[in-house]
XYZ file of C-alpha atoms in Angstrom:
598
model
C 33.204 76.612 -19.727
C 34.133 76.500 -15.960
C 37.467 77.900 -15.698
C 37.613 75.999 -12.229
C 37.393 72.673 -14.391
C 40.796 73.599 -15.022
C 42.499 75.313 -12.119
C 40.847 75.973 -8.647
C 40.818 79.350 -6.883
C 40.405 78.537 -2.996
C 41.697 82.038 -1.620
C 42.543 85.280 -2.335
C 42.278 86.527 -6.358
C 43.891 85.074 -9.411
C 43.353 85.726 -13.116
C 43.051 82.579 -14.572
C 43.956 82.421 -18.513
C 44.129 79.218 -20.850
C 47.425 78.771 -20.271
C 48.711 81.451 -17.871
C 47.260 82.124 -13.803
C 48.604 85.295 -12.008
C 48.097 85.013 -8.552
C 47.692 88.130 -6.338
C 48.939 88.224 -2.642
C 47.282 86.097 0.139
C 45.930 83.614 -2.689
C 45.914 79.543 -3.410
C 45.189 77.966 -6.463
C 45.110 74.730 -7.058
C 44.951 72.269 -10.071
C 43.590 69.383 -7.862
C 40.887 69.417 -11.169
C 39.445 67.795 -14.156
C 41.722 69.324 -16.632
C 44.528 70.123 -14.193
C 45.944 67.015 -12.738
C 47.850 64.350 -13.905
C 45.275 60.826 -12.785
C 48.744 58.763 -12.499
C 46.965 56.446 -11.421
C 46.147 55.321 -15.274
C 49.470 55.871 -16.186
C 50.894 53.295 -13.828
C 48.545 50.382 -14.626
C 48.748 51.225 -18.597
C 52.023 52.134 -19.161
C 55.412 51.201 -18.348
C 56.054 55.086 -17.272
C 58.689 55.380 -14.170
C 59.039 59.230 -13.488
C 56.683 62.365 -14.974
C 57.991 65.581 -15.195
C 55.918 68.773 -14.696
C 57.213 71.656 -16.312
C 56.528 75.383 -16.154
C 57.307 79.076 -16.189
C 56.951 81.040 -13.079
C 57.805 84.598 -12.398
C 57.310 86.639 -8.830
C 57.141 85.483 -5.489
C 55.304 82.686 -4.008
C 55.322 79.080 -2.897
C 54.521 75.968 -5.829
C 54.323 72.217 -4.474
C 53.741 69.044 -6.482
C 51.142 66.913 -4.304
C 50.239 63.441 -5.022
C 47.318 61.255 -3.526
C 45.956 57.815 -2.627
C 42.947 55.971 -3.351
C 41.291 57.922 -0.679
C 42.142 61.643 -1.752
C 44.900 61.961 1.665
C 46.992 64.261 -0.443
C 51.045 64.270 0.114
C 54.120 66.649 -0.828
C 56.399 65.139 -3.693
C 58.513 68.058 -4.323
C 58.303 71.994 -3.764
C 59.970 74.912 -4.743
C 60.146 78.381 -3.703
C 59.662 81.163 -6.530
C 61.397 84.905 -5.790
C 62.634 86.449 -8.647
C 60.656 89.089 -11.178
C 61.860 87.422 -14.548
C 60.222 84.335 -15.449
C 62.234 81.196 -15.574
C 61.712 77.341 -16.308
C 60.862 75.041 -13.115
C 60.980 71.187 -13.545
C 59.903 68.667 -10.882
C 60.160 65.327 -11.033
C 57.624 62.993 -8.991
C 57.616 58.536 -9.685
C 54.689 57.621 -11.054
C 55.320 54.172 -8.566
C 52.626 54.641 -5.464
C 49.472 55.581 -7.144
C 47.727 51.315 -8.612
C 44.874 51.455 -7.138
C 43.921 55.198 -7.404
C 45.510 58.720 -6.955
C 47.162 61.841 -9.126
C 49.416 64.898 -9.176
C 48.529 68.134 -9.532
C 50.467 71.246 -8.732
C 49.346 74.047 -5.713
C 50.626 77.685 -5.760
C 50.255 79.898 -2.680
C 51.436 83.397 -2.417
C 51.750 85.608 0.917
C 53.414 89.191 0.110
C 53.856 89.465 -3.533
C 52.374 88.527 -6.959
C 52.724 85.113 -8.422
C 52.111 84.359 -12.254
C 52.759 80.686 -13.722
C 52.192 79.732 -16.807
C 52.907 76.947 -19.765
C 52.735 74.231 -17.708
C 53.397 70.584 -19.076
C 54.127 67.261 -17.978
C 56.302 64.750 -20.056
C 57.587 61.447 -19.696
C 60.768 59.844 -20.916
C 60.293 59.314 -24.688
C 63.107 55.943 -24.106
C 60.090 54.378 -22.129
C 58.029 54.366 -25.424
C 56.738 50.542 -26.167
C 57.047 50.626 -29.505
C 57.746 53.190 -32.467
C 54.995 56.277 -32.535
C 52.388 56.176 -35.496
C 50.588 59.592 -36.483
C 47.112 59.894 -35.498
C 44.325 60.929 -37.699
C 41.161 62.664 -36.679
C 37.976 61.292 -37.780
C 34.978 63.183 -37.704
C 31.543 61.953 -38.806
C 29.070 64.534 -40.013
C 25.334 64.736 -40.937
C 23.874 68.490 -41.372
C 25.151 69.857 -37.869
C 27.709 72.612 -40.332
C 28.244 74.876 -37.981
C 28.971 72.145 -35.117
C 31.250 70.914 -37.300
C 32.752 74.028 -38.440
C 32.927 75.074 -34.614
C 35.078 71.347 -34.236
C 37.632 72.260 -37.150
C 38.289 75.830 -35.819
C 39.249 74.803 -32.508
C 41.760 72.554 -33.173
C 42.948 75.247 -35.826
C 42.903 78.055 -32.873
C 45.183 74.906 -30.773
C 48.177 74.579 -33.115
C 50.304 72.678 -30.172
C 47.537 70.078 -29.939
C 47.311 70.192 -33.804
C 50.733 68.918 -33.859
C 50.217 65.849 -32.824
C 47.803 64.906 -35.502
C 48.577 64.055 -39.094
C 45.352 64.007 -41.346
C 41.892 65.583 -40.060
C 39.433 63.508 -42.611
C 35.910 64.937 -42.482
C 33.345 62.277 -43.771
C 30.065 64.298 -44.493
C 27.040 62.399 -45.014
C 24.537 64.997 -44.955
C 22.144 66.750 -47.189
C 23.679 70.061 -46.248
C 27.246 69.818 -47.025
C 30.173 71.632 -45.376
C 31.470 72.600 -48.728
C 28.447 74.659 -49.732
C 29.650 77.021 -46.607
C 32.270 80.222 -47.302
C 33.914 79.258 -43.901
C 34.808 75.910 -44.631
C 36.317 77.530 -47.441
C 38.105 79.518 -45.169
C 39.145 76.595 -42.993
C 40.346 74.230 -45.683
C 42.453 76.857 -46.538
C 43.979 76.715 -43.176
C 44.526 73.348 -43.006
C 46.014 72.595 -46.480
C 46.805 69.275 -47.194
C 46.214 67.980 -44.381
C 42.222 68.022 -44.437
C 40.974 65.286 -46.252
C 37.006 66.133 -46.962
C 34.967 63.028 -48.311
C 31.836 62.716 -49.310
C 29.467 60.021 -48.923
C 25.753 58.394 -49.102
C 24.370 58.510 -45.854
C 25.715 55.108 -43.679
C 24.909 56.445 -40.179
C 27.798 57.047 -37.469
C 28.954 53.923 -38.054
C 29.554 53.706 -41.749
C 31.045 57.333 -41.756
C 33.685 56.434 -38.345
C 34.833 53.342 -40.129
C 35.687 54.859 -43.376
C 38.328 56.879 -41.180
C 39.506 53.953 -40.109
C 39.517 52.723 -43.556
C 41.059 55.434 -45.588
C 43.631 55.467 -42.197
C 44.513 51.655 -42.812
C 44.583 51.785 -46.913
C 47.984 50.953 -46.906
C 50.770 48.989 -45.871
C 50.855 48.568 -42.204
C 53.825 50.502 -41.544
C 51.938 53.213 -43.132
C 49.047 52.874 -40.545
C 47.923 55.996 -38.901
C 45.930 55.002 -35.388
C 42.488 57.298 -35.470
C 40.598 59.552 -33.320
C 37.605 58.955 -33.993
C 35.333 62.086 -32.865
C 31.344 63.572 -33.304
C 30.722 66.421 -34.953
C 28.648 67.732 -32.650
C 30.782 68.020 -29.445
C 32.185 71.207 -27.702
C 35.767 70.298 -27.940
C 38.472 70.464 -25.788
C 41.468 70.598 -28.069
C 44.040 69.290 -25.130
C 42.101 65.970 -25.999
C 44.225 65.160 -28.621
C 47.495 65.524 -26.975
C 46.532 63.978 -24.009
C 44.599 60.648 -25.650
C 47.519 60.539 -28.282
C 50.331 60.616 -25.442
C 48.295 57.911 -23.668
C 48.081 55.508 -26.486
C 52.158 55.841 -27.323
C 52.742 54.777 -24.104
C 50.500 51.896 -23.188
C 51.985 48.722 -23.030
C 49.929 47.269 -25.244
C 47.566 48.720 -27.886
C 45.080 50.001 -26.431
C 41.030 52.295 -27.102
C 41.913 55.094 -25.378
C 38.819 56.906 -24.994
C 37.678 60.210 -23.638
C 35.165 60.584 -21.324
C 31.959 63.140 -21.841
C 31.263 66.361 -20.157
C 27.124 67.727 -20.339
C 27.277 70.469 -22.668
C 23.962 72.061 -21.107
C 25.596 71.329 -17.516
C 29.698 71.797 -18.006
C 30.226 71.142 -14.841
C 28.797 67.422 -14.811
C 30.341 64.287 -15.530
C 28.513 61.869 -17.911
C 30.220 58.739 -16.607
C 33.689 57.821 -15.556
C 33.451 53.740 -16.798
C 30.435 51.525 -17.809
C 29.709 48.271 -19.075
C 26.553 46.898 -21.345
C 24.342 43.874 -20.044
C 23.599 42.406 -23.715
C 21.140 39.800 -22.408
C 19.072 42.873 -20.969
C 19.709 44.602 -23.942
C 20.801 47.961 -21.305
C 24.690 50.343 -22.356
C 25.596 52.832 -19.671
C 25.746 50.421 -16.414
C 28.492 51.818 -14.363
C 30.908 49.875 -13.109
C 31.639 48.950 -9.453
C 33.202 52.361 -8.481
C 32.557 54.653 -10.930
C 30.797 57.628 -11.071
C 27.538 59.219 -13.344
C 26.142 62.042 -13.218
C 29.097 63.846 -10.805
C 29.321 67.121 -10.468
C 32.844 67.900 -10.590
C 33.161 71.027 -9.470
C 31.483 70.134 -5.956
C 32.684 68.714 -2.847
C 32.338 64.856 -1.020
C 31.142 64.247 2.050
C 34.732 65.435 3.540
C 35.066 68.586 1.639
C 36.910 67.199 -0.532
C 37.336 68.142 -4.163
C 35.194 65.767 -6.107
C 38.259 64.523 -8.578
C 38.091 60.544 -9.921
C 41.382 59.406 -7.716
C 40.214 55.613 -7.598
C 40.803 54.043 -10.971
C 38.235 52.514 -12.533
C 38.142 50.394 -15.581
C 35.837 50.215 -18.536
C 34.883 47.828 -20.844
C 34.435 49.989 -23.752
C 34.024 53.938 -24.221
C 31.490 55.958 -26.722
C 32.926 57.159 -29.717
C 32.184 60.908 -29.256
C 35.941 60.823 -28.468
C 38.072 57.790 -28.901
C 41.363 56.564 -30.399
C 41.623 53.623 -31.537
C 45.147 52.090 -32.664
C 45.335 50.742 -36.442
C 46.729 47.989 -35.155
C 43.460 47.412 -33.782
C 41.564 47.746 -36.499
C 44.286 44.617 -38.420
C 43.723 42.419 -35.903
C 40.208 42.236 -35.130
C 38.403 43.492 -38.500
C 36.399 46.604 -38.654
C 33.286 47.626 -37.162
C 29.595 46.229 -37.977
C 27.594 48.278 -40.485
C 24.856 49.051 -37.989
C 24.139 52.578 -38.851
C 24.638 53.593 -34.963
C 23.728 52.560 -31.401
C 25.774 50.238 -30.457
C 28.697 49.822 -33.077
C 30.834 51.555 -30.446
C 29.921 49.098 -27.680
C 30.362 45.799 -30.381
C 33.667 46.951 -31.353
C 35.096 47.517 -28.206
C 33.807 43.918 -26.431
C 34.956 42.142 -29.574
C 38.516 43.959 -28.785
C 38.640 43.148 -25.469
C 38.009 39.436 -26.610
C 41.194 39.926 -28.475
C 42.880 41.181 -25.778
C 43.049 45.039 -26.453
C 41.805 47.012 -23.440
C 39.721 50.136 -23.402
C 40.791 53.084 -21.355
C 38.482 55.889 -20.248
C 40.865 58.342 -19.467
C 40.268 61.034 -16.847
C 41.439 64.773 -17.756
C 40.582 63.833 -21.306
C 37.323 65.070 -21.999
C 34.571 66.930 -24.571
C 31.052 68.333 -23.598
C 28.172 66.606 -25.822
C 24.621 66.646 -25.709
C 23.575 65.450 -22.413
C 22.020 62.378 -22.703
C 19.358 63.072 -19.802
C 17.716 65.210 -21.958
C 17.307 63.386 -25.232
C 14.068 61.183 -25.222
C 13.743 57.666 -25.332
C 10.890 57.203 -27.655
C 12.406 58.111 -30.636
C 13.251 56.403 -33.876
C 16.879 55.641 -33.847
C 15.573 53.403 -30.923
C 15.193 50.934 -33.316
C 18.794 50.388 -34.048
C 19.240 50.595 -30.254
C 17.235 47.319 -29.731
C 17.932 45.648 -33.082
C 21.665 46.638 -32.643
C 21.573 44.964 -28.976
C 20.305 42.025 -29.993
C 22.996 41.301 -33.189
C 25.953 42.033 -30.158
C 24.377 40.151 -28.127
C 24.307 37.137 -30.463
C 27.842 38.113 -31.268
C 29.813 38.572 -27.934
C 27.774 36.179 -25.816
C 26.449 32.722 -25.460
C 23.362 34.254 -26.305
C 20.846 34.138 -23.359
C 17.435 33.383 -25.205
C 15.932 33.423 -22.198
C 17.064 36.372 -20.850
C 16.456 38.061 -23.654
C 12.917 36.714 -24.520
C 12.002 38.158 -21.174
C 13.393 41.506 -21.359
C 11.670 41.910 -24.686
C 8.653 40.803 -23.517
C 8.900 42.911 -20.142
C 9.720 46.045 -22.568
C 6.842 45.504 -24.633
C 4.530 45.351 -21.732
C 5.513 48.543 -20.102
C 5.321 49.928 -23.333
C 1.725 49.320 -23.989
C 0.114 50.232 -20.858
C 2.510 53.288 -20.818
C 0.613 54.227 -24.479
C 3.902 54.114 -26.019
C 2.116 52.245 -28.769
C 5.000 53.622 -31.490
C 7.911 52.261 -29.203
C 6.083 48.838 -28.952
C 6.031 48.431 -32.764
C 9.570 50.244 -32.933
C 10.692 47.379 -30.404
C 9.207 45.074 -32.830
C 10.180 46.001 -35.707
C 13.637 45.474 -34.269
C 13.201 41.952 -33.061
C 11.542 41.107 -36.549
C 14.658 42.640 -38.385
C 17.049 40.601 -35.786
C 15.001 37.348 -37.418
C 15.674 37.837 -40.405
C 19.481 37.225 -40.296
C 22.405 38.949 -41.537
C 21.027 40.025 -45.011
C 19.449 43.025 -43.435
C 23.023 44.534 -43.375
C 23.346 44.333 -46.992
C 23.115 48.242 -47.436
C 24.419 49.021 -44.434
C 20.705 49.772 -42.825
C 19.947 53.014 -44.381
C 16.684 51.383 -45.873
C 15.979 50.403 -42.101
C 16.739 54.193 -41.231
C 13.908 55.343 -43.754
C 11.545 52.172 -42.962
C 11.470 53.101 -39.083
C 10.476 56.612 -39.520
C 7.602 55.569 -41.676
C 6.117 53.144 -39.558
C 6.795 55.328 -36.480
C 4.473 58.180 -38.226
C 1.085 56.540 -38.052
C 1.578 57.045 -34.348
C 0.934 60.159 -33.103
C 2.470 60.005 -29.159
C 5.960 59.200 -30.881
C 6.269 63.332 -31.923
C 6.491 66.159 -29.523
C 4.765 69.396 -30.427
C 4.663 72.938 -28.953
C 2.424 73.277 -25.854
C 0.803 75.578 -27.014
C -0.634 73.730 -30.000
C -2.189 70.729 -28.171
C -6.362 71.687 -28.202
C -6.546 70.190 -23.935
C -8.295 72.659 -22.174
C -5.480 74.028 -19.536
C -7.918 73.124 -16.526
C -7.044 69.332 -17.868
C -3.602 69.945 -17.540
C -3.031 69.846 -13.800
C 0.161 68.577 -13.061
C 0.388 64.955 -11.488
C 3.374 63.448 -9.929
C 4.676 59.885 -10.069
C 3.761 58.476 -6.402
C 6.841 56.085 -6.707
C 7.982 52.786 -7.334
C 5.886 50.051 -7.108
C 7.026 47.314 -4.402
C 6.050 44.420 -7.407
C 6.555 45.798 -10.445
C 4.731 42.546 -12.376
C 1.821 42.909 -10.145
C 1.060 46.802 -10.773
C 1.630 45.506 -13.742
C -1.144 43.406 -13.905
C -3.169 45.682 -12.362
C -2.582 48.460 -14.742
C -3.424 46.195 -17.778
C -6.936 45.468 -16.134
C -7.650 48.996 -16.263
C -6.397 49.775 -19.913
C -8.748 46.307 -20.555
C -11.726 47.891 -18.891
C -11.306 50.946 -19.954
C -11.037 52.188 -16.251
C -8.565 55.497 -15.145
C -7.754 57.300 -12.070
C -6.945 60.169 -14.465
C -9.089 61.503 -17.336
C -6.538 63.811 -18.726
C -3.077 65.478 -16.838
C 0.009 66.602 -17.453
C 3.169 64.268 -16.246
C 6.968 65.634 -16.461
C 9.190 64.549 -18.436
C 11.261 63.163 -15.360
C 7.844 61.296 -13.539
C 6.452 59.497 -16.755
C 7.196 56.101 -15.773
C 4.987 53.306 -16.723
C 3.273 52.538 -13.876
C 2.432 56.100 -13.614
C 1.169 57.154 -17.259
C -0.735 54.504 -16.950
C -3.638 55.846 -14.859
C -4.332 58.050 -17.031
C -7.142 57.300 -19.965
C -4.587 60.705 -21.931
C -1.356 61.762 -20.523
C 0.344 65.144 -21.748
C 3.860 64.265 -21.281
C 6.660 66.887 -21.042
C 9.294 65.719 -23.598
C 13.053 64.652 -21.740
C 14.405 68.128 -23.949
C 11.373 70.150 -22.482
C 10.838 71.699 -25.599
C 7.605 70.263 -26.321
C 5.255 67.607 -25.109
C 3.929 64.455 -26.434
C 0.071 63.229 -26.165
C -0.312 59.658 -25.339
C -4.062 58.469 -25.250
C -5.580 55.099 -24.586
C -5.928 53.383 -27.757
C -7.696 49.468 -28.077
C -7.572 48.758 -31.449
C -3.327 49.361 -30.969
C -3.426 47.950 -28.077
C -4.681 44.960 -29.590
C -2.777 44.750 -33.092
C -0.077 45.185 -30.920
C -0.467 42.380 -28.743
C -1.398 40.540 -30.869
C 2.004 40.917 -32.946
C 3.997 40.841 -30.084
C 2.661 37.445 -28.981
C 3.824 35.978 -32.588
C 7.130 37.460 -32.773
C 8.059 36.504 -29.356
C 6.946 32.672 -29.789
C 9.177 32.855 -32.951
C 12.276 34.167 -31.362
C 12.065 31.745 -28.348
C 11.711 29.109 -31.001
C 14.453 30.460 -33.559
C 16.717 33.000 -32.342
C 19.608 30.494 -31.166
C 19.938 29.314 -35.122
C 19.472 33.228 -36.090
C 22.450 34.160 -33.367
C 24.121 31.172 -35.004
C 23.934 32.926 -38.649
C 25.120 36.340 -37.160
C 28.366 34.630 -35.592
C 28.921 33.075 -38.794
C 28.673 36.225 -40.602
C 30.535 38.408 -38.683
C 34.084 37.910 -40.347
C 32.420 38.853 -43.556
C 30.629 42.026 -42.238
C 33.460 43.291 -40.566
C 35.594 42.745 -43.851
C 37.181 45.375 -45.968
C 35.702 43.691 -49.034
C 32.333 44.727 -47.241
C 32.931 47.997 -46.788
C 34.663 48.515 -49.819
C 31.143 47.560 -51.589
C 29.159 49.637 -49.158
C 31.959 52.934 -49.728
C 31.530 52.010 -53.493
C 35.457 51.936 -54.004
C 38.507 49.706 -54.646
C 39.378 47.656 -51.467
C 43.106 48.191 -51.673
């Protein structure tokens, strides 16, 4: 991974290690970073913190200053201290964590002229005495379905880490695959490692949501005192094993309990920022908004328009964080109830709005981060798209005042684009989710792994839904000239229109072409009478072809489920609110896990 993620080498040479840089004469590093600052400015609106202390090793001659900053990057000096001796000793500066509430961190510069410079073990601490409360242990959680050697990858890291290891009691594995970790000889290996403090379970397949919560079950089994807060974490992620200390350290000393989450890091680009804080729209059915401020997308290793370094110094708050990474306090967990059995999609986002009802903040920390699949490149028209609408809809009944109107709209506006797109297997997918939504809270009974089966079978009598290799498609390659999306339309409802009058009279400006993954927008695909789309992972494409007898069906259904959810979704909402302090029960997941509720 970048090594400038974690320190910054703006002149001269330095050898940069993971916890050791050796600077060589004429050279400036700084750890004005991701990884390397302290974002104080979280720390002073979370916690109760007064003074940090940075603390470190240095040997040789040079120059090392503690710099803070504002909102609006203008860095200053806090403290400084002048390094000329050959054996290594301890340095300790102190800076208030007092100027920084509306944005700003601390990070540590080391300069050398004449001689060599090395500095290394450096940590920052804070008073244990300002601690709001006693310190639980933390438990890892991580969920698993056939990704072994992901997984495997996950364990070994924090093994290889045993100082961020230390600050977590049980690491509880649930596997819900068909490919189990145990059949490998290096889990062997690993459980070994770990002793008794790897606790592997087993478990029918509940999705992401039924295998997070049963960490947070097993973690709140007990008598409270004997809670253990839990990280909850994917299985898939590249991880950063600092994570732990620094989203554990966090937690102990907020104010109040608090989701402390991490943020995500593109594991195809390292260097990229997912998003620094978002928010969901329920009514519209969208996750992922940022919020006023934030960033998506940033590449952190570049500069702003000043030539500055492109660090998050204005704080930023979320309303609730993805559980790729995220802590969440047991005390949590007691007061609100557990999470919905909703396979995935969107369990994340429920449980963190309903906590924020009950007061508990969510915290996207800065610094704290893991690289996962970039989302940019994973597809929309796939199957677990289902739970993504479905999902939306059962928050949305849950959190809000439930805005049928909103919502009848956005279905309907979803559906439309999806048809004259040829996305004829999203449009029943979408469907098929609204229908479910109808039908109440009974759908949950088994904790939706018949709806995980059910989607994929109705999603495989349409064709455009799977992408194949390029070169098994039987298109003649002088069809497959590449045509760009011209651009938004001004009116989106009147292209609209106009593109549905084509599809009805079976008029194209396009015969057959191939459209990118990044230009298939509706408005655009649907020129075409066949469109060879690039799939978002570029591995493949996907052949979407005009279709009438779909086209209709689907219409047709569309038209009746949308005249029953304008006339019963309000009483339907009205079932899922009073459900929800059953779902989120222990009893229920008790039944679901198959075992005693204790």
């Amino acid at each position: 991974m970048p090594e400038a993620l974690y320190a910054e080498v703006r002149a001269g040479v330095a050898e940069r290690e993971r916890h050791r840089v050796r600077l060589t004469p004429g050279s400036y590093v700084s750890t004005n970073t991701y990884f390397g600052r302290l974002h104080a400015t979280y720390w002073q609106r979370w916690t109760r913190v007064g003074d940090v202390v940075v603390e470190f090793t240095a040997a040789g001659r040079g120059r090392i200053r503690l710099l803070a900053s504002d909102t609006n990057k203008v860095e200053r000096v806090v403290a400084a201290v002048d390094v000329a001796e050959p054996e290594a000793r301890t340095v300790r500066l102190t800076a208030s964590v007092d100027r920084f509430l509306d944005g700003g961190g601390l990070w540590l510069d080391l300069t050398t002229e004449t001689g060599e410079l090395t500095v290394s073990d450096v940590r920052w601490t804070a008073d244990p005495a300002q601690l709001p409360r006693p310190v639980r242990t933390t438990s890892v959680v991580i969920c698993t379905y056939n990704r072994v050697e992901e997984c495997l990858d996950t364990l070994q890291a924090m093994l290889d880490d045993p100082e961020a290891l230390e600050v977590v009691g049980t690491v509880r594995v649930v596997d819900q695959g068909s490919d189990p970790l145990e059949s490998r000889q290096r889990f062997a290996t690993i459980r070994e490692y770990f002793g008794d403090r790897l606790d592997y379970v087993r478990q029918p397949n509940l999705g992401g949501a039924g295998g997070f919560t049963r960490g947070l079950f097993e973690a709140t089994s007990g008598a409270p005192e004997d809670d253990q807060d839990i990280l909850l974490m994917d299985d898939d992620v590249l991880l950063e094993p600092e994570i732990l200390v620094r989203l554990t350290a966090f937690a102990a000393y907020a104010t109040t309990p608090t989701i402390v989450g991490g943020q995500m890091l593109n594991l195809l680009h390292p260097g990229h920022l997912h998003i620094s804080a978002e928010y969901a729209d329920m009514s519209r059915l969208k996750v992922g908004i940022p919020v006023e401020g934030a960033v998506k997308e940033s590449y952190l290793l570049g500069r702003d328009e000043r030539q500055l370094p492109q660090v998050q110094d204005r704080r930023v708050d979320t309303e609730y964080n993805g559980w790729w990474s995220c802590l969440i306090p047991a005390s949590i967990v007691r007061a609100i109830g557990y999470p919905l059995p909703l396979f995935f999609q969107w369990d994340d986002i429920e449980f963190g709005y309903r906590a924020r009802e009950h007061g508990f903040p969510t915290v996207a920390l800065p610094g704290a981060g893991v690289w996962h699949a970039d989302f940019g490149w994973k597809d929309w028209d796939e199957w677990h798209r289902y739970f993504n609408q479905r999902n939306g809809l059962i928050t949305a009944a849950l959190r809000t005042g439930f805005d049928e109107r909103t919502l009848s709209r956005t279905i309907a506006q979803l559906l439309a684009q999806y048809l004259v797109g040829m996305q004829y297997g999203l449009a029943a997918t979408l469907l098929q989710a609204v229908e479910d939504f109808m039908e109440g809270p009974r759908i949950l009974k088994d904790g939706s792994a018949a709806a995980a089966a059910e989607i994929r079978r109705i999603r495989s009598a349409y064709p455009e839904t799977k992408a194949v290799p390029i070169t098994d498609i039987d298109v003649d390659f002088r069809d497959l000239r590449v045509h760009l999306d011209p651009g938004e339309p001004s009116n989106e409802l009147v292209t609209w229109a106009k593109r549905a009058v084509f599809h009805a009279r079976d008029k194209f400006v396009h015969r057959t072409g191939m459209v990118p993954a990044g230009e298939a927008h509706w408005w655009h695909v649907a020129l075409f009478e066949k469109a060879v789309v690039t799939d978002m992972a570029e591995t493949g494409v996907r052949i979407r072809q005009r279709d009438k007898a779909k086209l209709r069906d689907l219409t047709k259904r569309g038209i009746r489920t949308l005249r029953r959810f304008h006339a019963e979704a309000p009483a339907v909402a009205r079932q899922w609110k009073d459900a929800e302090p059953a779902l989120t029960s222990r009893e229920n997941w008790a039944r679901l896990y198959g075992v005693e509720k204790s």
